[in-house]
PDB file of C-alpha atoms in Angstrom:
ATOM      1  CA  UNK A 820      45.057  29.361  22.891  1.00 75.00           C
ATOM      2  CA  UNK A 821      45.664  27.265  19.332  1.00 89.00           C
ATOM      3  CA  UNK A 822      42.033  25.848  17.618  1.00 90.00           C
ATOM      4  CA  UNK A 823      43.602  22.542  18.910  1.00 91.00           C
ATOM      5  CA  UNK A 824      43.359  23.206  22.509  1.00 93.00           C
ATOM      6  CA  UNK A 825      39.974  25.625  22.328  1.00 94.00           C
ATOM      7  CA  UNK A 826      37.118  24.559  24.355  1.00 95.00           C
ATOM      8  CA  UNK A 827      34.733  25.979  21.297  1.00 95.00           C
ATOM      9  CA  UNK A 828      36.528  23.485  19.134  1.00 96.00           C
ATOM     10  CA  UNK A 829      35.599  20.027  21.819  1.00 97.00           C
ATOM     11  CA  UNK A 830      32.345  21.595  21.999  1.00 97.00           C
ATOM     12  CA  UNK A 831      32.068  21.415  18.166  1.00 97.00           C
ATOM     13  CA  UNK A 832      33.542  17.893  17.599  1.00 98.00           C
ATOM     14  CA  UNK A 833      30.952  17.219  20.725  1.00 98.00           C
ATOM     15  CA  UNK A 834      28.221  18.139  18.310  1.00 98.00           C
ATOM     16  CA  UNK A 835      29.522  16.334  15.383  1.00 97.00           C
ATOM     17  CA  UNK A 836      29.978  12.981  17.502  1.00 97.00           C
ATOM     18  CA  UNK A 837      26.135  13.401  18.955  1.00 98.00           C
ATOM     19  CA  UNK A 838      25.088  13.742  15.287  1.00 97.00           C
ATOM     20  CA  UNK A 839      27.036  10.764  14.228  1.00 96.00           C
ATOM     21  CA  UNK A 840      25.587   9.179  16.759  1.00 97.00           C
ATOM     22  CA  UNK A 841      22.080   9.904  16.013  1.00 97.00           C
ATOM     23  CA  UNK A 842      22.956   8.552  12.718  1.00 95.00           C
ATOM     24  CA  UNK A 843      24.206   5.438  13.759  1.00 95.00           C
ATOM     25  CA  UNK A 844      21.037   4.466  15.193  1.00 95.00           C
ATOM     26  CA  UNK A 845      19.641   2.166  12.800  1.00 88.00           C
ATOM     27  CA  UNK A 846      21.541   3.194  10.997  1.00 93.00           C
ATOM     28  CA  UNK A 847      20.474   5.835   8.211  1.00 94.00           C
ATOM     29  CA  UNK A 848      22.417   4.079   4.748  1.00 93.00           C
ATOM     30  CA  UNK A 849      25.391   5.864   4.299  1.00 92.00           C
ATOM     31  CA  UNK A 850      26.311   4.517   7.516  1.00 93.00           C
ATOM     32  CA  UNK A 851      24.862   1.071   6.757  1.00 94.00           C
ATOM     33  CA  UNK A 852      27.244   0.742   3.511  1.00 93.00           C
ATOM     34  CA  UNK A 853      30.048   2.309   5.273  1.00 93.00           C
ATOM     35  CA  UNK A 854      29.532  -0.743   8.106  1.00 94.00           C
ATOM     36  CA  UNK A 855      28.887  -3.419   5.778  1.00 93.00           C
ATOM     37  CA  UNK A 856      31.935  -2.347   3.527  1.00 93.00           C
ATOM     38  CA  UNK A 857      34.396  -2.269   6.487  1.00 93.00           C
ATOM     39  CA  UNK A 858      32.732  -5.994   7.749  1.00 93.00           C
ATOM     40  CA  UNK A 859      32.139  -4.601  11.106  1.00 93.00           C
ATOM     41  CA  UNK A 860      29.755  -7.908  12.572  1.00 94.00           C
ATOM     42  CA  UNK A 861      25.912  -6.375  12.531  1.00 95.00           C
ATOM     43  CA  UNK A 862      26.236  -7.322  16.525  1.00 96.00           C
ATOM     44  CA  UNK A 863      28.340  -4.564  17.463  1.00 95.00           C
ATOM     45  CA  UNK A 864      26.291  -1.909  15.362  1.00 95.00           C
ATOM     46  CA  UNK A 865      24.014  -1.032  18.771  1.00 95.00           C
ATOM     47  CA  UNK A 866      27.199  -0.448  20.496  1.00 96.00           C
ATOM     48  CA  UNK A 867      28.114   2.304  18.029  1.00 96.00           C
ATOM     49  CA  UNK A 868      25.390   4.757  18.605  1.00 97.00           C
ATOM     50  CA  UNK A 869      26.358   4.315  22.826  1.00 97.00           C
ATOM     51  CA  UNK A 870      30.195   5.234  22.457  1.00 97.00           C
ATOM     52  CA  UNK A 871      29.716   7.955  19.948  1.00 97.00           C
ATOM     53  CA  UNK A 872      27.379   9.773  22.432  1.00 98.00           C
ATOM     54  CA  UNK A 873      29.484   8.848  25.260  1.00 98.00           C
ATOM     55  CA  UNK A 874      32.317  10.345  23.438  1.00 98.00           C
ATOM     56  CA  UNK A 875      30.146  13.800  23.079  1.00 98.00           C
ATOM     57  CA  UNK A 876      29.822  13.580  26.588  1.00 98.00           C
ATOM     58  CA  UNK A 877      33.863  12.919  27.580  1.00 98.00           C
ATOM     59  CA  UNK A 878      34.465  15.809  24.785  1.00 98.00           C
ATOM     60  CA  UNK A 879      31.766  18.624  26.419  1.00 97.00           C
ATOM     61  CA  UNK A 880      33.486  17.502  29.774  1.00 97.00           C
ATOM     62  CA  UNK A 881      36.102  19.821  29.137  1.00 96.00           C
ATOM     63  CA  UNK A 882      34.445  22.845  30.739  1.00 95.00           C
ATOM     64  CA  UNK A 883      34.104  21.470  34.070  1.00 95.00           C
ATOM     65  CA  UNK A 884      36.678  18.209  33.511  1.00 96.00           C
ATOM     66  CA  UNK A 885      39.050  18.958  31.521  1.00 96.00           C
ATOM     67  CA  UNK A 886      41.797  15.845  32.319  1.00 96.00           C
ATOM     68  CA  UNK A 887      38.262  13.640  30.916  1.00 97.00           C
ATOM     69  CA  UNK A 888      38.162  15.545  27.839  1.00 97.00           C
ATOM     70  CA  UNK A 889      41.848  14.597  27.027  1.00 97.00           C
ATOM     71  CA  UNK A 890      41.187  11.041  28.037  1.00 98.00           C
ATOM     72  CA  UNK A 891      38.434  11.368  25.646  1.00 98.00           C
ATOM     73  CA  UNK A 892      40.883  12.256  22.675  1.00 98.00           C
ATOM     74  CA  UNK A 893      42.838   9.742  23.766  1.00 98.00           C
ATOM     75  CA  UNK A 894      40.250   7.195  23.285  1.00 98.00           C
ATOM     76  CA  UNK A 895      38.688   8.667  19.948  1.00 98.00           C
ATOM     77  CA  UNK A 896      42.653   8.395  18.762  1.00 98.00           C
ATOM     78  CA  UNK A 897      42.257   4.448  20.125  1.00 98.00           C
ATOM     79  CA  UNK A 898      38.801   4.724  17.757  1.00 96.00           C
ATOM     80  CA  UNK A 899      39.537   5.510  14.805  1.00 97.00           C
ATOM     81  CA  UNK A 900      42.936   3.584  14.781  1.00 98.00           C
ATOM     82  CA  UNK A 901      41.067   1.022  14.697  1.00 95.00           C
ATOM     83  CA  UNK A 902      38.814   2.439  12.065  1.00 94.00           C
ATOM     84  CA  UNK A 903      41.507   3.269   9.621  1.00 96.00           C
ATOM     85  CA  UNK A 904      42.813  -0.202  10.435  1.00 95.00           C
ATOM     86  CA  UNK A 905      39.288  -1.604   9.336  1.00 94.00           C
ATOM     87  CA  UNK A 906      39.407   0.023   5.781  1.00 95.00           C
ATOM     88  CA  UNK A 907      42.572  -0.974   5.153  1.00 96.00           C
ATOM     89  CA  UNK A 908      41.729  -4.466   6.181  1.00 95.00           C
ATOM     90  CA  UNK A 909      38.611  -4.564   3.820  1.00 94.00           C
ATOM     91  CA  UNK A 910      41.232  -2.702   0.919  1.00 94.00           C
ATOM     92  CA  UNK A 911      38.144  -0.204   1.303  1.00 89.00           C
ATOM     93  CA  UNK A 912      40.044   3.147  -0.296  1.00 93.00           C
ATOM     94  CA  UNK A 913      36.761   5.141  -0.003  1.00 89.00           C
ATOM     95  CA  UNK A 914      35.998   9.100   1.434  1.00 92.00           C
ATOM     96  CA  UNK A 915      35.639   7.188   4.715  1.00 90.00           C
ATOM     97  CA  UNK A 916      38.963   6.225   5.286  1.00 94.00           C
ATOM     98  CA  UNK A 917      40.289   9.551   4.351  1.00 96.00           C
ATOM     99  CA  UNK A 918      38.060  10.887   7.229  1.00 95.00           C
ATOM    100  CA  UNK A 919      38.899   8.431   9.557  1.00 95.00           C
ATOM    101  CA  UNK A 920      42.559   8.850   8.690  1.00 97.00           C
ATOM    102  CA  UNK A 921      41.792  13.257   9.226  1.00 97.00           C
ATOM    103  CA  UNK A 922      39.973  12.556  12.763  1.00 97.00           C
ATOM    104  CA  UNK A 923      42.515   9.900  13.756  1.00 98.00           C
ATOM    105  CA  UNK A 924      45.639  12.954  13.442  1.00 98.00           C
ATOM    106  CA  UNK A 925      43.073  15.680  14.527  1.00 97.00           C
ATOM    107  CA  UNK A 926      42.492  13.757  17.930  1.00 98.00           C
ATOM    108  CA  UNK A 927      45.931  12.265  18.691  1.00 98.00           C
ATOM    109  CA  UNK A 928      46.994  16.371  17.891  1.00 97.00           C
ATOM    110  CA  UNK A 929      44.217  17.189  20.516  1.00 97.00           C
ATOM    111  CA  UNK A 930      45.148  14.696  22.981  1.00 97.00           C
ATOM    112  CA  UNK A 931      48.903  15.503  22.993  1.00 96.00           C
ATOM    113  CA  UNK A 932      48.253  19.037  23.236  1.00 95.00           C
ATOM    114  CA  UNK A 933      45.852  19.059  25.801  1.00 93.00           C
ATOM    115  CA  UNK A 934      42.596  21.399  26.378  1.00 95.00           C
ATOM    116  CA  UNK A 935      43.690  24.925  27.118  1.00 90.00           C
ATOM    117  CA  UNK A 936      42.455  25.159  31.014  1.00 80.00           C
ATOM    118  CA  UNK A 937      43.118  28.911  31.759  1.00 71.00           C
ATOM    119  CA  UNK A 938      40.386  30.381  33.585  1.00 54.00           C
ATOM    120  CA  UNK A 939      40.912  33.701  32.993  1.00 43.00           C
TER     121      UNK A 939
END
């Protein structure tokens, strides 16, 4: 079993996604600024706080689901393509497209390896 493929390490990104959520609600200001200088339209700000938990949920499914916790990777990889696509739109060269850019590889990695489903 490889860090990439650990259900400890879904688990973790679980956590960070639920608290990135919880941020987005509102949002506190980092999050406002990072929003504003990307453009994203103030409309689709409720929707953030919804697929950021939902994507918590899809990544703690991989102890009973783990074919939805892949699909989950798959769609974080969908996310923050887009993302990194937004900063580079907006010519925004700030710490926030660096970690979009680091989540972006980390969950493509994780969704072409796969959670590690051994049961043993």
């Amino acid at each position: 079993m490889s860090a990439l493929t650990s259900p400890r390490t879904y688990a973790v990104l679980a956590a960070v996604q639920a608290a990135d959520a919880a941020a987005s609600v509102g949002p506190v200001a980092p999050v406002r600024k990072a929003l504003d200088d990307v453009g994203l339209p103030r409309k689709l700000w409720p929707l953030l706080p919804l697929v950021k938990g939902a994507s918590a949920v899809g990544l703690l499914s991989v102890f009973r689901w783990p074919a939805l916790a892949r699909l989950t990777t798959f769609m974080l990889t969908v996310y923050f393509t887009l993302a990194v696509g937004s900063h580079v739109r907006a010519k925004d060269w700030s710490p926030g497209l660096v970690a979009a850019s680091s989540l972006l590889t980390l969950f493509a990695a994780m969704t072409v390896k796969g959670p590690d489903v051994r049961t043993s």
